[in-house]
Coordinates of C-alpha atoms and ligand atoms in Angstrom, one line a residue:
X14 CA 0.0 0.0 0.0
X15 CA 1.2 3.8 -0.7
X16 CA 2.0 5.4 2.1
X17 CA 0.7 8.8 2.2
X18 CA 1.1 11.8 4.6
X19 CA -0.2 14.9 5.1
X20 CA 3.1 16.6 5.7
X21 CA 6.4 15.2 5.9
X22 CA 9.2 17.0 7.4
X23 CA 13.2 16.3 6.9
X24 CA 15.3 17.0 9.8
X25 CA 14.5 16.3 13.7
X26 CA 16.2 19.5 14.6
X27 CA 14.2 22.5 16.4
X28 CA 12.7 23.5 13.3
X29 CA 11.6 20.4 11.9
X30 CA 10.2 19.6 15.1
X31 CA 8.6 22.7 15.9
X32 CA 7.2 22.4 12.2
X33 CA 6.2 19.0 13.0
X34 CA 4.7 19.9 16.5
X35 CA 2.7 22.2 15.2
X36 CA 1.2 20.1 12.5
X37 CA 0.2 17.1 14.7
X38 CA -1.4 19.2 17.4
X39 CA -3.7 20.8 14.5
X40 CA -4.6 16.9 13.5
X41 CA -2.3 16.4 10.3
X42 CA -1.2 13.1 9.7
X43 CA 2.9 14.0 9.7
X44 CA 6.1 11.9 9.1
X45 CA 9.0 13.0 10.1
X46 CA 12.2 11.7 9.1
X47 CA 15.7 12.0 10.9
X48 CA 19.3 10.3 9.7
X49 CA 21.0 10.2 13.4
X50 CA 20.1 7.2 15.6
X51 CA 18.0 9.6 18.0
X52 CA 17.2 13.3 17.4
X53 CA 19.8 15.4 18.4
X54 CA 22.6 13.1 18.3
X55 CA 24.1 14.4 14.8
X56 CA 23.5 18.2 16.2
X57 CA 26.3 20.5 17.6
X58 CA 24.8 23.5 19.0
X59 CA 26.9 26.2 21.7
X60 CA 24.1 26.7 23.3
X61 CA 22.1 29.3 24.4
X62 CA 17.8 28.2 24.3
X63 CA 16.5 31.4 23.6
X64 CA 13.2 30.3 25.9
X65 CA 10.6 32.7 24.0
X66 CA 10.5 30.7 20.9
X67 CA 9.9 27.4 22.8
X68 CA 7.6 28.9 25.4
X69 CA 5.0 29.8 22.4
X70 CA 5.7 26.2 21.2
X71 CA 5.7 24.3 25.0
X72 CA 4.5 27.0 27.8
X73 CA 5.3 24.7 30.2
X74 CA 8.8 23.8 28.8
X75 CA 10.7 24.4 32.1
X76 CA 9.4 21.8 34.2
X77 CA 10.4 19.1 31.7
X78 CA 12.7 19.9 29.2
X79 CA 16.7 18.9 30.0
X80 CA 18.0 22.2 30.6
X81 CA 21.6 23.3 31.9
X82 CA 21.5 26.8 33.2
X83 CA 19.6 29.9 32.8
X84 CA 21.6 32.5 32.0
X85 CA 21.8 35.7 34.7
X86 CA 25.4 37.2 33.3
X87 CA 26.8 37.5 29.7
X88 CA 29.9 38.9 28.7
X89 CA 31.6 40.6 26.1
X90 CA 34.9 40.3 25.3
X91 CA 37.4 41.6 22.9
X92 CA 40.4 39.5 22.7
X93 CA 44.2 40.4 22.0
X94 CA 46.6 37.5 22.4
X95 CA 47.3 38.3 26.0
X96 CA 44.3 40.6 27.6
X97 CA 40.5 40.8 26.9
X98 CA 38.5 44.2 27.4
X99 CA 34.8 43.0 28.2
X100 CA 31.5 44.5 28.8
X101 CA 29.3 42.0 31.4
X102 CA 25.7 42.4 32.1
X103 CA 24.5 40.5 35.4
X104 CA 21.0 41.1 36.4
X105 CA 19.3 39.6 39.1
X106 CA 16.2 40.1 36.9
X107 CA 17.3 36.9 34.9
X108 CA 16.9 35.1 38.1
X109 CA 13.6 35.1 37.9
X110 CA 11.2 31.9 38.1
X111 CA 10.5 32.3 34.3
X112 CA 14.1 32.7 32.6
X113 CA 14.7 34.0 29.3
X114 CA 17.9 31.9 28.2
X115 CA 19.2 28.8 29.4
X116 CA 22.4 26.6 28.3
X117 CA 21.6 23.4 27.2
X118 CA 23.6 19.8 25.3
X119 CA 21.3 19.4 22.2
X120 CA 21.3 15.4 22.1
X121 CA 19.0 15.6 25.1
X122 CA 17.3 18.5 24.4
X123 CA 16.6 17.7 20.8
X124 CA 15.2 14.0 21.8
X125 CA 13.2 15.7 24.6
X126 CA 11.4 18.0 21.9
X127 CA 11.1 15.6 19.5
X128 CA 8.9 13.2 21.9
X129 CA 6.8 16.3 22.4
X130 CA 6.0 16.1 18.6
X131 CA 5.3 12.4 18.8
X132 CA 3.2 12.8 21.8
X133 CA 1.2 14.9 19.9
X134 CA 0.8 12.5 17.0
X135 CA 3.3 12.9 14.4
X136 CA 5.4 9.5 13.4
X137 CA 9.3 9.9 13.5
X138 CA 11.2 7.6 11.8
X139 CA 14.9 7.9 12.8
X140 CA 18.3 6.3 11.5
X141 CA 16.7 7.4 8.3
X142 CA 18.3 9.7 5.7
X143 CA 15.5 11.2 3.0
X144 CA 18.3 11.2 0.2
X145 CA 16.0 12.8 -2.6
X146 CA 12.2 14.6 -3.8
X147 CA 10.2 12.7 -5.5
X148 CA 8.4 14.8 -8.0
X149 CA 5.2 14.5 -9.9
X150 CA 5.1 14.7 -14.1
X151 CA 4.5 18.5 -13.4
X152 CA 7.3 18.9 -11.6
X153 CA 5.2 19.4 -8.0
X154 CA 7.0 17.5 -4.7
X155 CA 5.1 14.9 -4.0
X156 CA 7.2 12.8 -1.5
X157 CA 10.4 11.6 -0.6
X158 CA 12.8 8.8 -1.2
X159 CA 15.1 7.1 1.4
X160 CA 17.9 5.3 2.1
X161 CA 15.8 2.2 3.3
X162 CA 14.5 0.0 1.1
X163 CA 11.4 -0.2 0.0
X164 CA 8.3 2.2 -1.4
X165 CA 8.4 6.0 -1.7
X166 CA 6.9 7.8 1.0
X167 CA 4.2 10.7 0.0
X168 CA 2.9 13.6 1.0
X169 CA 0.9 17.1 0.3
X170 CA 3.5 18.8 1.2
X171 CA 7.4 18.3 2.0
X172 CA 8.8 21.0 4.7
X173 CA 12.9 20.7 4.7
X174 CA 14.3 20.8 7.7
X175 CA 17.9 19.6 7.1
X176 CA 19.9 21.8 8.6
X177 CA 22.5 24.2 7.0
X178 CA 24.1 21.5 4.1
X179 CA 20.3 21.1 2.8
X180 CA 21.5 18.6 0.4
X181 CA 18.2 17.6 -0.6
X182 CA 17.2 20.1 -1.1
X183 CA 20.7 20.8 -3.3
X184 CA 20.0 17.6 -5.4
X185 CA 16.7 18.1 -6.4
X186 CA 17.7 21.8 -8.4
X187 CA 15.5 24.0 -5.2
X188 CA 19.0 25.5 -3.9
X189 CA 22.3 26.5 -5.0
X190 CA 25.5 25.1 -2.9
X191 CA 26.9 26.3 -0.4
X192 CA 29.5 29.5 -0.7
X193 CA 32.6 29.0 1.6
X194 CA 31.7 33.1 2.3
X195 CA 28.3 32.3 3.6
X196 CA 29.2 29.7 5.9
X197 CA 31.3 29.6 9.1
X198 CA 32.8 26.1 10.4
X199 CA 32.8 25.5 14.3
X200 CA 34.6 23.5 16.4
X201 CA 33.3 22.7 20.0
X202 CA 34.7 21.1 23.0
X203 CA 32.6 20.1 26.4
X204 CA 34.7 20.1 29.3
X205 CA 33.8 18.4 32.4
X206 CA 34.3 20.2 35.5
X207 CA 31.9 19.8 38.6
X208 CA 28.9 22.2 39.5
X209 CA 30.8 23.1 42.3
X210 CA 33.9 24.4 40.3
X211 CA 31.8 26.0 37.8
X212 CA 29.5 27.8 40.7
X213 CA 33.2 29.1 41.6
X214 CA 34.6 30.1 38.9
X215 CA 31.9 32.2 37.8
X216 CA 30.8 33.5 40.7
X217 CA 27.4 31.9 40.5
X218 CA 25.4 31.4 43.5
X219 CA 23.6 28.0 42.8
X220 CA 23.5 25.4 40.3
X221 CA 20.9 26.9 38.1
X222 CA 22.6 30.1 37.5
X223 CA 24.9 30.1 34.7
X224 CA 27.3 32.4 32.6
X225 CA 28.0 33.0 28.8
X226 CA 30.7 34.6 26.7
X227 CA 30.8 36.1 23.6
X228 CA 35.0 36.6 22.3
X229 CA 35.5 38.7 19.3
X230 CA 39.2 39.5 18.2
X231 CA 41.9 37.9 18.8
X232 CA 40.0 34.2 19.0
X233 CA 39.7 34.0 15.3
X234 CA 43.2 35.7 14.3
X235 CA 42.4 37.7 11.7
X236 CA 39.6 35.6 9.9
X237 CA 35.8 36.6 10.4
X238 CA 34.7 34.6 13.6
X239 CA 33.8 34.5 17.1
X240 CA 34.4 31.9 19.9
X241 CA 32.2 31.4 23.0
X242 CA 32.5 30.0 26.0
X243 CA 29.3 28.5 28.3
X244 CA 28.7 27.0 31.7
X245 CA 26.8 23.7 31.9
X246 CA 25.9 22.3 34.5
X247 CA 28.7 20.4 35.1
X248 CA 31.1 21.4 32.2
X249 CA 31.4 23.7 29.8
X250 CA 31.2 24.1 26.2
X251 CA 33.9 26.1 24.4
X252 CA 34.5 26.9 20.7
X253 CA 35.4 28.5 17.6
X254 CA 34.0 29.2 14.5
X255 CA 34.9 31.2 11.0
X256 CA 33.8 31.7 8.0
X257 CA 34.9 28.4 5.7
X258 CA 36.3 31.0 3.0
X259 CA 39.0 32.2 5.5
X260 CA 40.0 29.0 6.6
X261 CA 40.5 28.3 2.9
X262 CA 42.6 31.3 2.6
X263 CA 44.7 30.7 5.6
X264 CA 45.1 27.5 6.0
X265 CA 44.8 27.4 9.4
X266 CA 43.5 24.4 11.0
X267 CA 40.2 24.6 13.0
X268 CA 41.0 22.5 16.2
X269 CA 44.6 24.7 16.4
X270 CA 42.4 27.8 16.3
X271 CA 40.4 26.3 19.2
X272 CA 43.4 24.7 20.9
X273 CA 44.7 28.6 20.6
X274 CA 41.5 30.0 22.4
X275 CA 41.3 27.6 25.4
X276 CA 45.4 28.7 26.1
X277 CA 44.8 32.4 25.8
X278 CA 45.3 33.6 29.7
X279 CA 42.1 34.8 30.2
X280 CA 40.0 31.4 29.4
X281 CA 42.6 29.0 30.7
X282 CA 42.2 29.2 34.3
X283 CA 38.5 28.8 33.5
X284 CA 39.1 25.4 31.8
X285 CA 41.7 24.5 34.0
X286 CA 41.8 20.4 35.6
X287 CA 38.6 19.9 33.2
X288 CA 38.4 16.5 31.3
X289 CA 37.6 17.0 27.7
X290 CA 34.8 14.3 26.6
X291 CA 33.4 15.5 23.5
X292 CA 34.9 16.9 20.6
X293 CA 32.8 18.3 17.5
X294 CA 32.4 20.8 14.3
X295 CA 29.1 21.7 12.5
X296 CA 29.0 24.3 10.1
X297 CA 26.9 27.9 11.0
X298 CA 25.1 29.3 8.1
X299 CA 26.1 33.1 7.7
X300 CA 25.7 35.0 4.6
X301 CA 22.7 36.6 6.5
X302 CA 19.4 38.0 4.3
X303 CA 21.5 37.9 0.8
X304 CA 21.8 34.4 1.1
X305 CA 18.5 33.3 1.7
X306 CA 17.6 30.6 -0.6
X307 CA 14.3 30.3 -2.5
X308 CA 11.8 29.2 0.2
X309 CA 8.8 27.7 -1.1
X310 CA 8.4 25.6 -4.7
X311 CA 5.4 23.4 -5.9
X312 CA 4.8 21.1 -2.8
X313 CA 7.8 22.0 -0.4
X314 CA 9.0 25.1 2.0
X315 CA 12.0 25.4 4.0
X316 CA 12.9 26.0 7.3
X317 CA 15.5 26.4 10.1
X318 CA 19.2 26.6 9.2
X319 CA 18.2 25.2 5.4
X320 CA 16.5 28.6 4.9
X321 CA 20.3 30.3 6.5
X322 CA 18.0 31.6 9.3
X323 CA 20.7 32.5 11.7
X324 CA 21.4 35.8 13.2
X325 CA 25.2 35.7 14.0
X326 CA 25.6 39.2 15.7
X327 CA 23.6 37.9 18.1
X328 CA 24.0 33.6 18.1
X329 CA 20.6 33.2 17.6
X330 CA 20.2 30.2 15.5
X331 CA 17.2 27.7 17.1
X332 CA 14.6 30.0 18.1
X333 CA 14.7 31.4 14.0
X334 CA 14.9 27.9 13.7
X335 CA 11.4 27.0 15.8
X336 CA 9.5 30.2 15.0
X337 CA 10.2 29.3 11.1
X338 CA 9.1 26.1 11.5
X339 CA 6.0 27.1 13.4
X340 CA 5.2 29.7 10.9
X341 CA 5.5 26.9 7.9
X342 CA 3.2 24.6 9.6
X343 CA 0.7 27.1 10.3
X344 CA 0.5 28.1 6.2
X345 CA 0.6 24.3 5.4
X346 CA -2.8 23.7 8.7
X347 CA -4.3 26.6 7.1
X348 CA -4.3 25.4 3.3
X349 CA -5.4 21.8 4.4
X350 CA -8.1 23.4 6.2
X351 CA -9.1 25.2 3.3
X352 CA -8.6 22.4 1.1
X353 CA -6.1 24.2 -0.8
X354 CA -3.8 22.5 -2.9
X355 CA 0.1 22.7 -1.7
X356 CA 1.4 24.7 -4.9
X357 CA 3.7 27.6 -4.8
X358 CA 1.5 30.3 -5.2
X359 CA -0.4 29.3 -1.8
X360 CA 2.8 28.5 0.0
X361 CA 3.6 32.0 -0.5
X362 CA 1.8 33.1 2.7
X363 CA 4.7 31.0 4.9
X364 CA 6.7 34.2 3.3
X365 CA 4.3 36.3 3.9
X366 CA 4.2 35.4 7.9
X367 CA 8.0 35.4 8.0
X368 CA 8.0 39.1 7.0
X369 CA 5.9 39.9 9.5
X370 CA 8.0 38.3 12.0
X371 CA 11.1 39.3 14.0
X372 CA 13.2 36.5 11.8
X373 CA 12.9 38.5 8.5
X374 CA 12.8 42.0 10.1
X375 CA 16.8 40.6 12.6
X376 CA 17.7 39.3 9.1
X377 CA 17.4 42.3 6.8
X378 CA 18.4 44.8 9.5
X379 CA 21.8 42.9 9.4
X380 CA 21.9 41.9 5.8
X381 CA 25.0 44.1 5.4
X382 CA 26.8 42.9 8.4
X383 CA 28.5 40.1 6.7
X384 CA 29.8 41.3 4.0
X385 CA 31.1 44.1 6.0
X386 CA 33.3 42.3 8.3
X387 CA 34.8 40.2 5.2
X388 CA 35.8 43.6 3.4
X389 CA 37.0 45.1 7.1
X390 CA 39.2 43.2 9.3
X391 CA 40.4 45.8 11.0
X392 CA 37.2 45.8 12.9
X393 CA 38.4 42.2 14.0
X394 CA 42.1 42.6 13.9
X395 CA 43.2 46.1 14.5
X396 CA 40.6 47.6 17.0
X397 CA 40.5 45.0 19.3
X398 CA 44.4 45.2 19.5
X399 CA 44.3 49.1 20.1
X400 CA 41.7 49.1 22.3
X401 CA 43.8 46.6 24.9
X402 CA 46.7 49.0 24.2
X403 CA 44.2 52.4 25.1
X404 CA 42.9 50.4 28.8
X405 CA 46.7 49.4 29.8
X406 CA 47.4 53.0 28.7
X407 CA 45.0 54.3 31.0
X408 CA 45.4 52.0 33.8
X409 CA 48.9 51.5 34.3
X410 CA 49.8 54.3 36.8
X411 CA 53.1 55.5 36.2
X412 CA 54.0 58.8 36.4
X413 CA 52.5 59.7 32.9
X414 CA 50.0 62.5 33.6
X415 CA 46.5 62.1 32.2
X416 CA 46.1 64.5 29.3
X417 CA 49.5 63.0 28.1
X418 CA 48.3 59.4 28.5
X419 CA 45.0 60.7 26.6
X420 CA 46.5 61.7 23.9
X421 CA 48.8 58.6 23.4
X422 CA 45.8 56.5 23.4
X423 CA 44.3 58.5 20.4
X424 CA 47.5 59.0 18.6
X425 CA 47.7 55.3 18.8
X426 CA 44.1 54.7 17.5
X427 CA 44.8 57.1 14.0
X428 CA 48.0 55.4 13.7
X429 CA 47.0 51.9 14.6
X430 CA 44.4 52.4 11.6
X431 CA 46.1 54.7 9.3
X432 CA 44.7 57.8 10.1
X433 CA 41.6 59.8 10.9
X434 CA 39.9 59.0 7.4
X435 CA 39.9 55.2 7.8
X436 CA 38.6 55.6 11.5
X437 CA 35.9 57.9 10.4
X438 CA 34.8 55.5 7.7
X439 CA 35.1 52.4 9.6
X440 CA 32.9 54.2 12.3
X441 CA 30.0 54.6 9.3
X442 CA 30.7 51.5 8.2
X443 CA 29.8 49.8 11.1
X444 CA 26.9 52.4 11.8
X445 CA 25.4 51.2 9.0
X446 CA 25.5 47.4 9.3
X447 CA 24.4 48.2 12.3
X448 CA 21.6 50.2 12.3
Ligands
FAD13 C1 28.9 25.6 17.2 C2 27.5 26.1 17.1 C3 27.0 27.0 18.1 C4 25.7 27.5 18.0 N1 25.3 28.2 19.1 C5 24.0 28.6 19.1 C6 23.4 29.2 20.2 O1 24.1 29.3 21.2 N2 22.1 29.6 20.2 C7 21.3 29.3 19.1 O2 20.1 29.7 19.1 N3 21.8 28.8 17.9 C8 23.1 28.4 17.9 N4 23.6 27.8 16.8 C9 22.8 27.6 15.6 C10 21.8 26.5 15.8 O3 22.4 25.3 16.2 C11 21.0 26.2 14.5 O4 20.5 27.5 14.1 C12 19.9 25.3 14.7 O5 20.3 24.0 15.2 C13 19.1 25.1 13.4 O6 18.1 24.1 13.6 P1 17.6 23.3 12.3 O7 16.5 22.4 12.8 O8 17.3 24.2 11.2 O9 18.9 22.4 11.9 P2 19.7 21.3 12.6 O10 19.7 21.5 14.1 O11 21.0 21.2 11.9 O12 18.8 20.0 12.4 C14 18.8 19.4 11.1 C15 18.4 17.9 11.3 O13 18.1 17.3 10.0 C16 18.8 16.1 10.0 N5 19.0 15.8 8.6 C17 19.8 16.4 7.7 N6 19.7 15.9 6.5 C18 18.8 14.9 6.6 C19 18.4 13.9 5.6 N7 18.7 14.0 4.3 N8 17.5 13.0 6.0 C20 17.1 13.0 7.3 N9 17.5 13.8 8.3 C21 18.4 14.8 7.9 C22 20.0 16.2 10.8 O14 20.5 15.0 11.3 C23 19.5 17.1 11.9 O15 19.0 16.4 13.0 C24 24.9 27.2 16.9 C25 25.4 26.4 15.9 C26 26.7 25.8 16.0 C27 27.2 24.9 14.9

């Protein structure tokens, strides 16, 4: 007998579960298809669960889902290969009984949320990998293929959900490949430390609080790239990532660059006597609004880190991830409500919604962050250097009298970047990407 489904989503990452969440609840008969032996066990995440998007998905999330910490302190820092000047926000408001971010490990979470979607209804079939469309004579998606054997499986709609290679998606013509500038590659290390070292450490006051840091300079010598550092419950997750062009250009290995970061002075004494257990690199979709592939076709719609839904000035990756995923199965409930047929034309209101929402509007306000920082690396390289110089400048008390030591630091700053021109452009330029 054919198989046929209402909906079948590709991926059991938060956006194909959101998407297939969603779906079930509303009465939709959905498949959903995942190639790692459990959800969550191919995924690499940093992470910080932003909780709005889930709490719209599961208001009761906190009582069940596996969660580290909930974050009441983030820093800033900019790196140079010996100091870091940071900006940290603490607020006891984050202690609140309904947190806004938490760290959590994505193998349990992501199993966790994915037996939300199957106790709503919808059939996951895992340790399977959906390796092409099937299309109609028209051209129209009508199902998918797998690597088991057996029938195709079909469906009025496919939602992809496959994360940021999106090789089906590749294979059947919907999406170009990926450009190495459009894509950053991230290594990640957990490392095992007990509660009560990381309470220490951080200057947390229980085992629920937790702490998360954002490193910009230094950490990515000279390529455009970040590292972060977060407190688990009982480790800590620490990485690297860059844009894939740059480590083309360079050379330079990923797990030396993160090797690099974990001895810079300021984070080893964090890490240090921790036992490193896992060791992993998934790749971070980038290239911002520009790169946004086409999102709907005849009978399919994409979703999550497929779709390059990530906003990397502020790591937010999962919750574009769910609210995408939401918004596509609400356009697909609606249209089988209506008795509509799946065709392009009526997916168009999934981009409609996304328009409306905060993803679209975070993704075109940074749309030219991106290529900014690839045409600039002074804003990675050069500033970050200068402004350790300007602090020790300023702190070191030795005899130099103030207005003296004020006018070092600027003189450094103009000289440091070539003059007031280039600081006065760099200062629009980053206005605008901005703004
Ligand atoms: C190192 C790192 C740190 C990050 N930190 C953060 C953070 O702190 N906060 C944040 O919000 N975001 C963060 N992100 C981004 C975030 O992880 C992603 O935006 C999010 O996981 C996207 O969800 P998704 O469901 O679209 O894709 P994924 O989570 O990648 O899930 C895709 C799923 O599809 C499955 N799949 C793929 N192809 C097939 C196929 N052919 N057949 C069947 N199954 C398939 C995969 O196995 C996977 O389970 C980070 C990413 C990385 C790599």
């Amino acid at each position: 007998m054919v198989e046929h489904f209402d909906a079948i989503v590709v991926g059991a990452g938060p956006a194909g579960t959101a998407a297939a969440l969603v779906m079930a609840r509303a009465g939709l008969d959905v498949l959903q298809i995942e190639r790692g032996e459990t959800p969550g066990s191919k995924n690499v995440q940093g992470a910080i669960l932003y909780a709005d998007a889930l709490e719209r998905l599961v208001p009761d999330f906190r009582e069940e889902a596996p969660l580290e910490r909930h974050v009441v302190e983030q820093r800033v820092w900019l790196l140079d290969e010996r100091s870091h000047t940071g900006a940290h926000y603490r607020s006891a408001d984050f202690d609140e009984d309904r947190p806004n971010r938490y760290t959590i490990l994505r193998a349990p979470f992501d199993r966790w949320f994915a037996a939300e979607a199957r106790a709503a209804g919808a059939v996951l079939l895992t340790e399977t990998t959906v390796t092409e469309l099937v299309k109609d004579a028209a051209g129209k998606v009508v199902g998918v293929r797998t690597d088991r054997e057996g029938e195709n499986l079909f469906a009025d709609v496919v939602i992809l959900a496959e994360g940021v290679n999106g090789l089906v998606g590749q294979r059947a013509g919907l999406r170009k490949e990926l450009d190495p500038r459009h894509v950053a590659l991230a290594v990640k290390e957990t490392v095992f430390l007990t509660d009560e070292v990381v309470q220490e450490r951080f200057n947390l006051k229980g085992e629920h609080d937790g702490v998360v840091i954002e490193a910009m300079g230094d950490v990515s010598a000279g390529m455009v790239g970040t590292g972060f550092l977060y407190t688990n419950r009982e480790s800590i997750s620490i990485g690297v990532g860059c844009l894939i062009s740059d480590f083309q250009a360079t050379g330079t290995a990923p797990y030396a660059l993160l090797d690099r970061f974990k001895s810079h002075p300021s984070v080893a004494p964090l890490l240090k006597g921790g036992e490193v257990k896992e060791y992993v690199a998934h790749l971070i979709p980038e290239g911002g609004y520009h790169a946004i592939p086409e999102l709907v076709g005849e009978g399919w719609l994409v979703v999550g880190d497929a779709g390059q839904f990530v906003n990397p000035a502020h790591r937010e990756g999962s919750n574009l991830a769910m609210t995408t995923g939401a918004l596509a199965a609400e356009t697909v409930i609606a249209l089988h409500r209506q008795g509509t047929p799946c065709t392009k034309a009526a997916l168009g209101s999934y981009l409609r919604a996304l328009e409306q929402s905060f993803v679209m509007k975070d993704m075109k306000k940074y749309r030219g962050l991106a290529a900014m920082l690839h045409g600039n690396k002074h804003f990675l390289t050069t500033y970050p250097a200068a402004l350790s110089r300007a602090m020790q400048t300023f702190l070191r008390v030795d005899g130099v009298d103030k207005r003296t030591k004020q006018r070092l630091m600027v003189q450094d700053f103009k000289a440091a970047r070539g003059g007031w021109w280039h600081l006065m452009t760099d200062a629009v330029k980053l206005a605008r990407a901005w703004r």
